Short mmCIF file of C-alpha atoms in Angstrom, two decimals:
data_model
loop_
_atom_site.label_atom_id
_atom_site.label_comp_id
_atom_site.label_asym_id
_atom_site.label_seq_id
_atom_site.Cartn_x
_atom_site.Cartn_y
_atom_site.Cartn_z
CA PRO A 1 -0.13 -0.30 -0.08
CA GLY A 2 1.34 3.24 -1.20
CA GLY A 3 0.72 6.50 1.67
CA SER A 4 3.86 8.80 3.18
CA LEU A 5 6.21 8.92 5.53
CA ASP A 6 7.65 11.32 7.63
CA THR A 7 10.04 12.34 10.40
CA THR A 8 9.63 15.28 12.24
CA SER A 9 12.64 16.72 14.82
CA SER A 10 10.83 18.90 17.55
CA SER A 11 12.21 21.12 20.27
CA SER A 12 11.74 24.50 22.55
CA SER A 13 13.46 26.44 19.51
CA SER A 14 13.30 24.98 16.21
CA SER A 15 10.96 22.45 13.92
CA PHE A 16 12.39 20.39 10.83
CA ASP A 17 12.17 16.92 9.41
CA LEU A 18 14.69 14.74 9.11
CA GLY A 19 13.00 13.13 6.90
CA CYS A 20 10.43 13.28 3.97
CA ASN A 21 8.43 11.31 1.30
CA THR A 22 4.87 12.26 0.44
CA ARG A 23 4.43 9.68 -2.43
CA TYR A 24 5.91 6.67 -0.36
CA ASP A 25 5.77 3.88 -2.88
CA PHE A 26 6.88 0.09 -1.19
CA ASP A 27 8.60 -1.20 -4.12
CA LEU A 28 10.47 2.27 -4.61
CA GLN A 29 12.28 2.41 -1.05
CA GLU A 30 15.37 4.06 -0.79
CA THR A 31 18.04 5.35 1.46
CA VAL A 32 17.78 9.32 1.23
CA PRO A 33 20.97 11.43 2.13
CA LEU A 34 20.35 14.58 3.98
CA GLN A 35 21.64 17.43 2.39
CA GLU A 36 22.78 18.94 5.28
CA PHE A 37 23.83 17.11 8.60
CA GLN A 38 21.62 18.01 11.43
CA LYS A 39 22.03 17.91 15.70
CA VAL A 40 19.46 15.88 17.23
CA TYR A 41 19.59 17.01 21.09
CA ALA A 42 18.75 14.47 24.48
CA ASP A 43 15.38 16.95 25.34
CA ASP A 44 14.39 16.79 21.18
CA VAL A 45 11.25 15.27 20.74
CA LEU A 46 10.97 12.71 17.27
CA THR A 47 7.32 12.04 15.98
CA THR A 48 7.55 10.13 13.03
CA HIS A 49 4.11 9.89 10.87
CA CYS A 50 3.41 7.69 8.57
CA VAL A 51 -0.39 8.39 5.99
CA TYR A 52 -1.76 4.30 5.13
CA ASP A 53 -3.36 3.81 1.83
CA SER A 54 -4.67 0.14 1.35
CA SER A 55 -7.93 1.26 -0.85
CA GLU A 56 -6.98 -1.05 -4.11
CA ARG A 57 -7.09 -3.99 -1.48
CA THR A 58 -10.48 -5.99 -1.05
CA SER A 59 -9.36 -7.68 2.70
CA MET A 60 -8.34 -6.23 5.59
CA THR A 61 -5.02 -5.23 6.51
CA TYR A 62 -3.55 -5.55 9.57
CA GLY A 63 -0.28 -3.68 11.20
CA GLY A 64 2.97 -5.69 11.70
CA ASP A 65 6.36 -6.13 10.94
CA ALA A 66 5.16 -8.79 7.49
CA THR A 67 5.76 -7.04 4.19
CA GLU A 68 1.94 -7.12 3.21
CA ASP A 69 1.32 -5.43 6.62
CA GLU A 70 1.41 -1.83 7.78
CA MET A 71 3.89 -0.46 9.59
CA CYS A 72 5.62 3.10 10.55
CA ILE A 73 8.87 2.71 10.63
CA ALA A 74 11.71 5.14 10.34
CA PHE A 75 16.07 4.29 10.18
CA TYR A 76 18.44 6.73 10.46
CA LEU A 77 22.35 6.84 10.91
CA PHE A 78 23.94 8.95 13.48
CA TYR A 79 27.16 9.69 15.24
CA PRO A 80 29.38 9.78 17.00
CA SER A 81 29.11 6.03 18.10
CA PRO A 82 27.61 6.17 21.51
CA PRO A 83 30.22 5.10 24.83
CA PRO A 84 30.76 1.21 25.38
CA SER A 85 28.29 1.25 28.56
CA ALA A 86 25.41 2.51 26.42
CA ALA A 87 25.89 -0.22 23.72
CA SER A 88 24.23 -2.71 25.10
CA SER A 89 20.92 -0.52 26.11
CA ALA A 90 18.39 1.60 24.17
CA ILE A 91 20.22 4.99 23.78
CA CYS A 92 17.88 7.17 21.51
CA LEU A 93 13.56 6.33 22.65
CA THR A 94 13.33 7.21 26.62
CA GLU A 95 10.22 5.79 27.90
CA ASP A 96 8.14 8.36 26.85
CA THR A 97 8.10 7.10 23.21
CA LYS A 98 4.07 6.48 22.58
CA LEU A 99 2.03 5.43 19.74
CA ASN A 100 -1.47 8.08 18.74
CA ALA A 101 -3.15 6.44 16.39
CA GLY A 102 -5.51 8.70 13.79
CA ASP A 103 -4.10 11.57 14.69
CA GLY A 104 -3.88 15.01 11.97
CA ASP A 105 -5.74 14.36 8.62
CA GLY A 106 -2.83 12.86 6.90
CA ALA A 107 -1.71 16.64 4.98
CA HIS A 108 2.24 17.44 5.65
CA THR A 109 4.62 19.80 3.44
CA CYS A 110 7.98 18.81 3.52
CA ASN A 111 10.80 21.16 5.27
CA VAL A 112 14.02 18.86 5.46
CA PRO A 113 16.94 21.84 5.60
CA GLY A 114 18.95 22.12 2.62
CA GLN A 115 16.10 20.39 0.63
CA VAL A 116 14.67 21.81 -2.29
CA GLY A 117 10.94 22.43 -2.81
CA TYR A 118 9.46 20.46 -5.85
CA ASP A 119 6.23 20.78 -7.85
CA ASP A 120 4.30 17.83 -8.37
CA SER A 121 1.50 18.59 -10.09
CA LEU A 122 2.79 15.97 -12.76
CA CYS A 123 2.45 13.41 -10.39
CA ARG A 124 -1.08 14.55 -9.31
CA ASP A 125 -2.29 14.91 -13.07
CA SER A 126 -1.59 11.73 -13.94
CA GLY A 127 -2.25 12.46 -17.54
CA SER A 128 0.18 14.90 -18.29
CA PHE A 129 3.16 13.02 -17.65
CA GLN A 130 4.10 9.16 -17.23
CA LYS A 131 7.28 7.35 -17.43
CA TYR A 132 7.43 3.30 -18.64
CA ASN A 133 10.03 1.12 -18.08
CA LYS A 134 11.17 -0.36 -21.04
CA PHE A 135 12.15 -4.64 -21.36
CA GLY A 136 15.66 -3.76 -21.27
CA ASP A 137 14.84 -1.55 -17.87
CA LEU A 138 13.83 -4.69 -16.19
CA SER A 139 16.35 -6.95 -13.45
CA THR A 140 17.80 -9.46 -15.90
CA TRP A 141 16.65 -12.03 -13.67
CA LEU A 142 12.51 -10.49 -14.50
CA GLN A 143 13.79 -11.22 -18.84
CA VAL A 144 15.29 -14.73 -17.94
CA HIS A 145 12.02 -15.55 -16.29
CA VAL A 146 9.54 -13.66 -18.98
CA ILE A 147 11.62 -15.64 -21.65
CA THR A 148 11.54 -17.99 -20.31
CA MET A 149 8.17 -19.06 -18.76
CA TYR A 150 7.02 -17.63 -22.38
CA ILE A 151 8.48 -19.59 -24.75
CA ALA A 152 8.14 -22.60 -22.36
CA TRP A 153 4.46 -22.35 -21.59
CA GLY A 154 3.42 -20.44 -24.53
CA PHE A 155 5.68 -22.44 -27.02
CA MET A 156 7.04 -25.87 -26.33
CA PHE A 157 4.97 -27.11 -23.94
CA PRO A 158 1.90 -26.86 -26.35
CA LEU A 159 3.76 -27.95 -29.23
CA GLY A 160 4.53 -30.94 -27.53
CA VAL A 161 0.87 -31.47 -26.93
CA LEU A 162 0.01 -31.06 -30.35
CA ILE A 163 2.37 -33.28 -32.20
CA PRO A 164 0.64 -36.72 -30.31
CA MET A 165 -3.23 -34.63 -30.10
CA SER A 166 -3.06 -34.07 -33.80
CA PHE A 167 -0.78 -35.13 -35.95
CA ARG A 168 0.08 -38.54 -34.98
CA GLU A 169 -1.17 -40.52 -37.98
CA ALA A 170 1.47 -38.47 -40.30
CA PHE A 171 4.13 -40.06 -39.05
CA GLN A 172 4.71 -43.45 -40.75
CA ASP A 173 7.68 -44.30 -38.20
CA GLU A 174 5.27 -44.64 -34.94
CA THR A 175 8.11 -43.70 -32.72
CA LYS A 176 8.82 -40.50 -34.69
CA TRP A 177 6.04 -38.55 -33.08
CA PHE A 178 6.72 -40.02 -29.56
CA GLN A 179 10.70 -38.60 -30.16
CA LEU A 180 9.49 -35.47 -30.50
CA HIS A 181 6.67 -35.11 -28.03
CA ARG A 182 9.58 -36.16 -25.50
CA ALA A 183 11.85 -33.58 -26.85
CA LEU A 184 9.82 -30.95 -26.73
CA GLN A 185 8.39 -31.49 -23.20
CA SER A 186 11.80 -32.17 -22.10
CA LEU A 187 13.33 -28.52 -23.73
CA GLY A 188 9.95 -27.02 -22.56
CA LEU A 189 10.90 -28.96 -19.06
CA VAL A 190 14.37 -26.92 -18.92
CA LEU A 191 13.07 -23.56 -19.35
CA LEU A 192 10.50 -24.20 -16.60
CA LEU A 193 13.28 -24.82 -14.64
CA ILE A 194 15.70 -22.17 -15.24
CA GLY A 195 12.64 -19.49 -14.86
CA CYS A 196 11.34 -20.48 -11.59
CA SER A 197 15.10 -21.42 -10.23
CA VAL A 198 15.60 -17.23 -10.67
CA ALA A 199 12.11 -15.84 -9.77
CA PHE A 200 12.54 -18.01 -6.17
CA ALA A 201 16.25 -16.91 -5.89
CA ASN A 202 14.86 -13.24 -6.29
CA VAL A 203 11.88 -12.52 -5.69
CA SER A 204 10.35 -12.04 -1.37
CA LEU A 205 6.80 -12.65 -2.49
CA HIS A 206 6.59 -16.46 -3.65
CA PHE A 207 2.48 -16.88 -3.02
CA SER A 208 1.34 -13.84 -2.55
CA GLY A 209 -0.58 -13.06 -5.85
CA SER A 210 -2.21 -15.54 -8.37
CA HIS A 211 0.56 -15.31 -10.61
CA GLN A 212 2.25 -17.00 -8.25
CA LYS A 213 -0.42 -19.32 -6.72
CA VAL A 214 -0.97 -20.89 -10.20
CA GLY A 215 2.85 -20.75 -11.16
CA LEU A 216 3.15 -23.15 -8.23
CA ALA A 217 0.69 -25.58 -9.28
CA LEU A 218 2.18 -25.41 -13.08
CA PHE A 219 5.30 -26.02 -11.56
CA ILE A 220 4.04 -29.10 -9.88
CA LEU A 221 1.92 -30.49 -12.33
CA ALA A 222 4.83 -30.24 -15.27
CA LEU A 223 7.12 -32.00 -12.92
CA PHE A 224 4.51 -34.83 -12.34
CA GLN A 225 3.84 -35.74 -15.86
CA PRO A 226 6.77 -36.87 -17.28
CA LEU A 227 7.31 -38.89 -14.14
CA ASN A 228 3.81 -40.30 -15.05
CA ALA A 229 4.96 -40.80 -18.43
CA PHE A 230 7.85 -42.88 -17.33
CA CYS A 231 5.85 -45.45 -14.49
CA ARG A 232 3.36 -45.82 -17.82
CA PRO A 233 1.97 -49.10 -18.49
CA SER A 234 2.36 -51.65 -21.32
CA ARG A 235 -0.09 -51.21 -24.50
CA GLU A 236 0.25 -54.74 -25.64
CA VAL A 237 -3.05 -55.98 -25.67
CA ASP A 238 -4.56 -58.59 -24.01
CA PRO A 239 -5.63 -62.39 -25.60
CA ASP A 240 -9.31 -61.09 -26.80
CA GLY A 241 -7.38 -57.65 -28.29
CA LEU A 242 -8.26 -55.61 -26.23
CA ILE A 243 -6.17 -52.67 -24.34
CA PRO A 244 -5.50 -53.80 -20.66
CA ALA A 245 -8.45 -50.98 -19.45
CA TYR A 246 -5.52 -49.72 -16.51
CA ARG A 247 -3.41 -48.75 -19.94
CA ARG A 248 -6.65 -47.07 -21.10
CA LEU A 249 -7.08 -45.35 -17.71
CA TRP A 250 -3.84 -43.76 -17.55
CA GLU A 251 -3.72 -42.58 -21.23
CA ILE A 252 -6.91 -40.69 -20.04
CA MET A 253 -5.47 -38.89 -17.10
CA HIS A 254 -2.12 -37.97 -18.78
CA LYS A 255 -3.34 -36.63 -21.60
CA ASN A 256 -6.46 -34.83 -19.88
CA VAL A 257 -4.12 -33.58 -16.98
CA GLY A 258 -1.55 -32.21 -19.85
CA ARG A 259 -4.46 -30.38 -21.74
CA ILE A 260 -5.77 -28.91 -18.44
CA THR A 261 -2.20 -28.20 -17.44
CA ILE A 262 -1.92 -26.16 -20.92
CA VAL A 263 -4.95 -23.59 -20.36
CA MET A 264 -3.64 -23.21 -17.19
CA GLY A 265 -0.36 -22.13 -18.25
CA TRP A 266 -1.79 -19.93 -20.83
CA ALA A 267 -3.85 -17.92 -18.58
CA ASN A 268 -0.80 -17.62 -16.18
CA VAL A 269 1.31 -16.08 -19.15
CA ILE A 270 -1.66 -13.57 -19.23
CA LEU A 271 -1.26 -12.70 -15.77
CA GLY A 272 2.16 -12.60 -16.28
CA ALA A 273 2.01 -9.80 -18.00
CA LYS A 274 0.01 -7.71 -16.62
CA LEU A 275 1.91 -8.43 -13.20
CA ILE A 276 5.01 -6.81 -14.98
CA GLU A 277 3.25 -3.84 -15.93
CA GLU A 278 1.34 -3.24 -12.14
CA PHE A 279 4.25 -4.37 -10.32
CA TYR A 280 7.29 -3.21 -12.87
CA GLY A 281 6.26 -0.19 -14.38
CA THR A 282 5.89 -1.46 -17.84
CA ALA A 283 3.69 0.06 -21.03
CA PRO A 284 0.48 -0.94 -21.54
CA LYS A 285 1.57 -1.95 -25.21
CA MET A 286 4.43 -4.83 -24.30
CA THR A 287 1.39 -6.15 -21.78
CA SER A 288 -0.46 -5.70 -24.82
CA ALA A 289 2.48 -7.34 -27.44
CA LEU A 290 2.67 -9.71 -24.82
CA MET A 291 -1.40 -11.20 -24.82
CA GLY A 292 -1.76 -10.50 -28.33
CA VAL A 293 1.20 -12.31 -29.27
CA GLN A 294 -0.32 -15.44 -26.75
CA GLY A 295 -3.70 -15.33 -28.46
CA VAL A 296 -2.55 -15.14 -31.31
CA THR A 297 -0.88 -18.10 -30.13
CA ILE A 298 -3.37 -20.17 -28.85
CA VAL A 299 -5.78 -19.34 -31.30
CA ALA A 300 -3.06 -20.72 -34.58
CA LEU A 301 -3.03 -23.90 -31.87
CA SER A 302 -6.47 -24.08 -31.83
CA LEU A 303 -7.36 -23.99 -35.26
CA VAL A 304 -4.71 -26.45 -36.18
CA ALA A 305 -6.22 -29.06 -34.12
CA ILE A 306 -9.90 -28.28 -34.97
CA TRP A 307 -8.13 -28.72 -38.73
CA ARG A 308 -6.86 -31.53 -38.43
CA TYR A 309 -9.98 -33.53 -35.87
CA MET A 310 -11.49 -32.48 -38.95
CA LYS A 311 -9.93 -34.12 -41.03
CA ARG A 312 -9.38 -36.97 -39.59
CA THR A 313 -12.88 -37.54 -39.00
CA GLU A 314 -12.46 -37.35 -42.38
CA THR A 315 -10.15 -40.02 -43.42
CA LYS A 316 -12.04 -42.32 -41.47
CA SER A 317 -15.67 -42.14 -42.42
CA ASP A 318 -14.25 -42.59 -46.02
CA ASP A 319 -12.40 -45.11 -44.87
CA GLU A 320 -15.88 -46.84 -43.40
CA ILE A 321 -17.15 -45.95 -46.92
CA VAL A 322 -14.66 -47.83 -49.05
CA GLU A 323 -14.63 -51.67 -46.23
CA SER A 324 -18.88 -51.07 -46.47
CA SER A 325 -18.61 -51.24 -50.42
CA ARG A 326 -15.91 -54.19 -50.24
CA ASP A 327 -18.36 -56.11 -48.38
CA LEU A 328 -21.18 -55.40 -50.38
CA ASP A 329 -19.51 -56.52 -53.66
CA VAL A 330 -18.05 -59.61 -51.66
CA LYS A 331 -21.57 -60.39 -50.85
CA GLN A 332 -23.11 -59.92 -54.69
CA MET A 333 -20.34 -62.38 -55.60
CA SER A 334 -21.66 -64.69 -53.67
#
């Protein structure tokens, strides 16, 4: 949540801000050096004033020290260092420290000595000026995460599913489609592991939003599928010429889990595109481009699957007609 933060040093003779940020943003925390060193005396009163804004949330916001909680803390560096005898005791704050909730209307004008005043009218007028981050401005780990996950869920995994679903009969060698299917899925899994690894190593809030939670479910499903394939039962027919029931059950589970995972992956790519705009300040055009390319890919792959299904159905009907004609010829000859 956004808001503002300021700390005022007050004495009987003066009052000034030791720090002030009227547009505090949790994602843009920074250490701000004072333009002029200030002296703080034992009888000075330090007042830290925070204004909270949780209006974008739909659930209760609590006070606490967790990242998603509201807090009001200001950190300052000072010198000289305290005497050794006082190093283990609270030397800055006295027992008169107080917490006052709900006082004031939140309005505050910054008064930091040496700090030049600024006009924040551009900030108030969102339509006047807006600077967006380009893809190249993002952290390297985030670029790697976006590229690897986009290729894995946007192309590799879907193509790997499409091969056995729609093009299995197109391969004269029965083993070729399986080799291609396994190669695409394996490459997608490698990209998935890379993308997840860099995200886990650089993000503290792993499962705080929809994108992260869906991503966790996809990660589990993506690891489950190859393990499931490794343990697949034999497809050898029984004495009656039928495929065993447990093999048919395995095929139903493996195929449908894979297809559901692909749909979830597509949805999460779109959630991720929206997230980098909201959380990392990329331009809406980038979000539209990512979502547009993914949308075109979804439509193209779906049309190919439908076309192959219709062609396979048509071929099957032609084969049935030919077989019926042969039966008829045999009956007429007899």
